[in-house]
Short mmCIF file of C-alpha atoms in Angstrom, two decimals:
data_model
loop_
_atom_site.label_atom_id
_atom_site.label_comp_id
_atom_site.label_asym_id
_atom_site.label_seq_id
_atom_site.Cartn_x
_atom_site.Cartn_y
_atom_site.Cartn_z
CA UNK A 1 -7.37 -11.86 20.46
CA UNK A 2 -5.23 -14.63 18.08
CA UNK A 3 -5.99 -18.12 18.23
CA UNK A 4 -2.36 -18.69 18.71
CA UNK A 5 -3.23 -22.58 16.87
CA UNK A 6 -4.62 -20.89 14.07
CA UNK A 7 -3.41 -17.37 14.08
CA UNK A 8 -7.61 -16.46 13.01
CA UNK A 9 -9.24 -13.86 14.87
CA UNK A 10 -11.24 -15.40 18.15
CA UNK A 11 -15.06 -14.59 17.71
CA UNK A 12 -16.16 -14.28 21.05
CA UNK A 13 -18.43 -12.06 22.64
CA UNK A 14 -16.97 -8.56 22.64
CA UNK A 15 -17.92 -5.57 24.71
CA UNK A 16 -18.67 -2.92 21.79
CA UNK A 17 -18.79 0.33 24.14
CA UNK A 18 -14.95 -0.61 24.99
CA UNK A 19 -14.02 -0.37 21.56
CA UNK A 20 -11.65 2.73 20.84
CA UNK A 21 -12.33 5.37 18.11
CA UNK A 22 -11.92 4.63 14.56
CA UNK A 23 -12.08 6.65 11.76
CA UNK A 24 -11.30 5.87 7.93
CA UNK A 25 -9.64 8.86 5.53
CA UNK A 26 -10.57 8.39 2.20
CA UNK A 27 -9.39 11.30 -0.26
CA UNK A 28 -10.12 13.87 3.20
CA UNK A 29 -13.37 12.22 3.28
CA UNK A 30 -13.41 11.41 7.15
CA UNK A 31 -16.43 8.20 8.05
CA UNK A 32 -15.97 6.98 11.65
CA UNK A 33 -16.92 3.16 12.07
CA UNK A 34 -19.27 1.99 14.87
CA UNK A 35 -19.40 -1.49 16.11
CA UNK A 36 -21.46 -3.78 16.42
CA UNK A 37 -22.73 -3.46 12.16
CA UNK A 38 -19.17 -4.12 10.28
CA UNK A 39 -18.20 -1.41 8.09
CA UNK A 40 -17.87 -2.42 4.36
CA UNK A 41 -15.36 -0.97 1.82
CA UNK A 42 -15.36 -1.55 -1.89
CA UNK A 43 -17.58 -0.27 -5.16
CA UNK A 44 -20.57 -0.32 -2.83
CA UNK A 45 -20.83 -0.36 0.80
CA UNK A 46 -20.54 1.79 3.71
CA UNK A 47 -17.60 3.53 1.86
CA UNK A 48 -17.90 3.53 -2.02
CA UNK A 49 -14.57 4.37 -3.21
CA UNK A 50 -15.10 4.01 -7.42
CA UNK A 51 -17.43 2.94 -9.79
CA UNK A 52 -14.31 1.18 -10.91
CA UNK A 53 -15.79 -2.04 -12.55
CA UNK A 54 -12.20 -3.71 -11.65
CA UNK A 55 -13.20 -3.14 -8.18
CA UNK A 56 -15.28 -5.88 -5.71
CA UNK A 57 -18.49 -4.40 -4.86
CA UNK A 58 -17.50 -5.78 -1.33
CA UNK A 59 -13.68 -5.91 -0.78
CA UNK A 60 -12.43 -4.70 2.52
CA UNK A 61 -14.65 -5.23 6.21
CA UNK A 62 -13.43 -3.91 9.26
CA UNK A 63 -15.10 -5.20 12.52
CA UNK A 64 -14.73 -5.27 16.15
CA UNK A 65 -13.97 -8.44 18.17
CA UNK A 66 -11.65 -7.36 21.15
CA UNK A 67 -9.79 -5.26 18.87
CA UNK A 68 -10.39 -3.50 15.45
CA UNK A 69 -9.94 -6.13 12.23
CA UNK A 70 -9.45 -5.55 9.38
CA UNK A 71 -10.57 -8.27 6.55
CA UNK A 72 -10.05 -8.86 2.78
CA UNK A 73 -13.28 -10.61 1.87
CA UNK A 74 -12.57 -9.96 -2.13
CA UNK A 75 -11.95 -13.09 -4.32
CA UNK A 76 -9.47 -11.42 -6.69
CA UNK A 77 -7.43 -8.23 -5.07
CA UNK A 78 -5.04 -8.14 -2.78
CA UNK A 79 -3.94 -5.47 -1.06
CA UNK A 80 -0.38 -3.84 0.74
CA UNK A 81 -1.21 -2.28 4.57
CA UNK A 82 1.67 -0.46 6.20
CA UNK A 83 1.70 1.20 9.56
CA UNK A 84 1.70 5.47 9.20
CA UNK A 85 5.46 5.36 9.07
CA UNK A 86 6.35 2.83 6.94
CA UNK A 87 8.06 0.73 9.23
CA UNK A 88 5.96 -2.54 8.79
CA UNK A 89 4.02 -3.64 6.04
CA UNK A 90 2.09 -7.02 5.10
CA UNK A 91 1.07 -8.47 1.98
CA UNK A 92 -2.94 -8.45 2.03
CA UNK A 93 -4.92 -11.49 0.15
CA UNK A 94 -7.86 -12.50 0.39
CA UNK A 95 -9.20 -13.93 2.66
CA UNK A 96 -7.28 -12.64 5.30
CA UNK A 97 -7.40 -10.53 8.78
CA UNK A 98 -5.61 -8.91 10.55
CA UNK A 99 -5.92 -6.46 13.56
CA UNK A 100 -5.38 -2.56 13.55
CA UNK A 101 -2.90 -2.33 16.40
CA UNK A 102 -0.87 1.17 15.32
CA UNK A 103 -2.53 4.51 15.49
CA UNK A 104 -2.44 4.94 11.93
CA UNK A 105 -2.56 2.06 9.00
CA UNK A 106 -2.37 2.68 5.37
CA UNK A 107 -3.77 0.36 3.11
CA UNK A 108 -2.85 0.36 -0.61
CA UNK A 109 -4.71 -1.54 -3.17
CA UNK A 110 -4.94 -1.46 -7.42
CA UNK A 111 -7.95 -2.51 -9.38
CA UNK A 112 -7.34 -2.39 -13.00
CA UNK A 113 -4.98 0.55 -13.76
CA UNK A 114 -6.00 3.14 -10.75
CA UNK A 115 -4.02 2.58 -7.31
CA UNK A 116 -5.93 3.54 -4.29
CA UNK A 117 -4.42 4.88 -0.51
CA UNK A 118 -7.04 5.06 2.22
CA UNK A 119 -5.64 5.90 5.96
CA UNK A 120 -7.16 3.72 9.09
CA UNK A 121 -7.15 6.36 11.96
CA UNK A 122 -7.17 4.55 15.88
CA UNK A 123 -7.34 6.61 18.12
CA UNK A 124 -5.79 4.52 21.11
CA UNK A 125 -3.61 2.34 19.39
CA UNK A 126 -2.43 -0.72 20.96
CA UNK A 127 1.61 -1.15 19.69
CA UNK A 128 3.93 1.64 18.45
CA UNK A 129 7.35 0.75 17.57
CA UNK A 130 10.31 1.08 18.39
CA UNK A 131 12.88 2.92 16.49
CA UNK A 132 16.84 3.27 16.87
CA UNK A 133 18.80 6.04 15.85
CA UNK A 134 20.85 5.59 12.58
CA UNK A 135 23.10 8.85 13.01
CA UNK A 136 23.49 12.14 14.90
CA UNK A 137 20.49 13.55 12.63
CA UNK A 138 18.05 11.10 14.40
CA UNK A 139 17.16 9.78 11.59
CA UNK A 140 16.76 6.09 10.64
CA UNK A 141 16.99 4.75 7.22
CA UNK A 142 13.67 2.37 6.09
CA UNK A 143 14.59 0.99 2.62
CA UNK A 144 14.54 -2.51 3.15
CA UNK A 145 17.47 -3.08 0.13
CA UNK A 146 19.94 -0.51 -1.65
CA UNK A 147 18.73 -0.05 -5.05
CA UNK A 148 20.88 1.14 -7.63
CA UNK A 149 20.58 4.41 -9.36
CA UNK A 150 18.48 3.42 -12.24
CA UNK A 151 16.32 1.22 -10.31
CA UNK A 152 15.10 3.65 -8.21
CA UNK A 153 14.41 5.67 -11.62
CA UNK A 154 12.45 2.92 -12.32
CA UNK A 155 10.50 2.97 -8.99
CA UNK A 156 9.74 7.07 -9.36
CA UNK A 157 8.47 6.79 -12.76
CA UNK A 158 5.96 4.25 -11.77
CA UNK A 159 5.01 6.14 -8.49
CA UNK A 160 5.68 9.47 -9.35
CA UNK A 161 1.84 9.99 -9.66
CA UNK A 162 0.93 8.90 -6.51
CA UNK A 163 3.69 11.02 -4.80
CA UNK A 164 2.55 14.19 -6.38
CA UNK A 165 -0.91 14.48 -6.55
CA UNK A 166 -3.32 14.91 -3.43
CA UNK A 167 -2.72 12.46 -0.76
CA UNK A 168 -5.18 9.14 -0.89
CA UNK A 169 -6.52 10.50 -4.05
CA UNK A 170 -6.55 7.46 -6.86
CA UNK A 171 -4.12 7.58 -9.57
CA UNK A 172 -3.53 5.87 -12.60
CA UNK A 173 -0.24 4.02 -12.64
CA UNK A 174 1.78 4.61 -15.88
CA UNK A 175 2.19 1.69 -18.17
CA UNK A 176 5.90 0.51 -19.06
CA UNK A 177 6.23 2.74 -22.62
CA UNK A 178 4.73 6.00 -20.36
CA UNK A 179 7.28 5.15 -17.75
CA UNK A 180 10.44 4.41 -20.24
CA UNK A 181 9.03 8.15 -21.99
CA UNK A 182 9.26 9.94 -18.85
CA UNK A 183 12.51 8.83 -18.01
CA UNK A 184 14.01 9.51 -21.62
CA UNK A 185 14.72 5.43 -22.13
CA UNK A 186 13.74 2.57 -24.68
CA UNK A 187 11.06 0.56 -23.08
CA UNK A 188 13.68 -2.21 -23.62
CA UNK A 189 16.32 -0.34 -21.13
CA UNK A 190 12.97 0.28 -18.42
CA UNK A 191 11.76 -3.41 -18.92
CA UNK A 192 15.41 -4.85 -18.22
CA UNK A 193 15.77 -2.77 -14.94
CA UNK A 194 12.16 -2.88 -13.97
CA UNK A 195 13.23 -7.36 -14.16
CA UNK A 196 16.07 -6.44 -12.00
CA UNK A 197 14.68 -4.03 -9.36
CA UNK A 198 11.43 -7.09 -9.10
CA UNK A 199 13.98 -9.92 -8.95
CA UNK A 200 15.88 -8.07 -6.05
CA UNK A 201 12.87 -6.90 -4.01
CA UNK A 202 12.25 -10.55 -4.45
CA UNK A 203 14.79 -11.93 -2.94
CA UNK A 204 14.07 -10.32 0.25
CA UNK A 205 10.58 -11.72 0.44
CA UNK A 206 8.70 -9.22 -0.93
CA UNK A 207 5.60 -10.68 -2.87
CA UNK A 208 3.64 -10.20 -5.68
CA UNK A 209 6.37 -8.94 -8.21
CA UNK A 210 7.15 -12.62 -10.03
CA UNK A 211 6.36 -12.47 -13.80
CA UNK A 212 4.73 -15.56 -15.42
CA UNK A 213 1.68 -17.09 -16.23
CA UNK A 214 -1.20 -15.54 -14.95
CA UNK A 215 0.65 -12.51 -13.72
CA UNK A 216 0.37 -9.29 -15.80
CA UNK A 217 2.60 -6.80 -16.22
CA UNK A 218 0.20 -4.47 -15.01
CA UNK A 219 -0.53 -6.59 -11.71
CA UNK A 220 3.88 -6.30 -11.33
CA UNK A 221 3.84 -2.42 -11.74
CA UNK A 222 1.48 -1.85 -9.59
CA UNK A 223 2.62 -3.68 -6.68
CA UNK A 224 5.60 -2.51 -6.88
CA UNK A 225 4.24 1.12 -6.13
CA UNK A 226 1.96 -0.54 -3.13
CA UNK A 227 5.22 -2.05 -1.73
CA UNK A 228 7.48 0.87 -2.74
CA UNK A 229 5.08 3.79 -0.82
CA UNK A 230 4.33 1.63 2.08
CA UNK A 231 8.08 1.13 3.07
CA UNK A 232 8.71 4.85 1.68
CA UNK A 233 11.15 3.13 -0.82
CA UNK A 234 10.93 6.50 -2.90
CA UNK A 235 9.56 10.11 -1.67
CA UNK A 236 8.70 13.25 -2.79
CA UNK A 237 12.46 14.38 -1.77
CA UNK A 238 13.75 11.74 -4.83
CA UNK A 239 11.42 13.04 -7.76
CA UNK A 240 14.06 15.81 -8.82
CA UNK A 241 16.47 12.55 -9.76
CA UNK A 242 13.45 12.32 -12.85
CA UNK A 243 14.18 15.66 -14.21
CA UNK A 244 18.14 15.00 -13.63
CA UNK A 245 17.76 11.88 -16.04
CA UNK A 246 15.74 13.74 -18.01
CA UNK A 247 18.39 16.28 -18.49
CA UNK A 248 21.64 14.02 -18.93
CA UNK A 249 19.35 12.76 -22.46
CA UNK A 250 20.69 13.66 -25.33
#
């Protein structure tokens, strides 16, 4: 339950044997969580993800209080959780909670230069939404803006990793130079459009992708690949546009 003053989770007594089935995917490691002990996620804890020294020993808690929650008690990272289809997402600092409502949540987080993916798994979920049909195909269109074609260039060469290699494993995210190489570009050309595809996602309220003081380069790139694989901004379907750039280079 929300304190609908406060929008904080209510800490009342809560009936632990009614609590539904949860189960955390980590790399196809699968650890099912048990109330009433909270179940701790970070470089130590009930999962250990990475001896990543970037990484809080403690970072994510999930706990049951009438429903699932899940909790960032880090002081530094900040994480991007999704629903399993991409529909929602929600920017993840710390210090927050929220509840697991859908039957599957993703949540992405980066600590240093490695960007992690582990799956929440519920198994009676309490919302699913709602979708409308786009076309005849039944398909419906997620991407929350229309990028243009060398901004979503930009977008695969930063996530290409992730895309490719085994699902929730952790992956390295490239630096700016390693991008601009892939793509056949002067890191001046990937820098300009990585500003512009940032300043646009920006716009529409997405967070986390303003330069400045305080904010690294390395802290833009890789939330843009938490935002842009939680909405499904790029796929596996749009990596073959990386060789096609590739092969228009002189």
């Amino acid at each position: 339950m929300i304190c609908m003053r406060c929008s904080a989770p209510w800490h009342g007594s809560a009936p632990f044997e009614a609590a539904p089935r949860l189960r955390v995917d980590f790399c196809g490691e699968w650890l099912d969580v048990a109330p009433p002990d909270p179940f701790v996620i970070g470089r130590e804890g009930d999962l250990a993800v990475d001896d990543n020294p970037y990484l809080h020993r403690s970072f994510l808690r999930l706990y049951f209080d009438r429903y699932w929650w899940l909790e960032n008690v880090g002081s530094a990272l900040a994480a991007t959780v999704s629903d399993g289809d991409g529909a929602m997402h929600a920017w993840f600092a710390p210090g927050a909670a929220l509840p697991l409502l859908f039957g599957v949540t993703e949540v992405r987080f980066t600590a240093g230069p490695t960007n992690y993916l582990l799956t929440l798994h519920l198994d009676e979920p309490v919302l699913q939404i709602a979708r409308s049909v786009a076309n005849n195909s039944g398909c419906t269109t997620l991407y929350p803006t229309n990028l243009t074609d060398n901004q979503r260039l930009v977008v695969l060469a930063l996530a290409e990793r992730a895309l490719i290699e085994r699902p929730g494993a952790a992956n390295r995210i490239p630096t700016s130079a390693e991008a601009a190489k892939r793509l056949g570009w002067t890191l001046t050309k990937f820098n300009r459009q990585l500003d512009a595809v940032c300043q646009k996602l920006s716009r529409t309220g997405v967070r986390g992708l303003h330069g400045g003081p305080g904010r690294l380069a390395a802290g833009r790139r890789s939330r843009l690949v938490e935002y842009a694989l939680a909405v499904r901004l790029v796929t596996v379907e749009d990596l073959p546009l990386l060789e096609r750039e590739r092969m228009v280079r002189p």
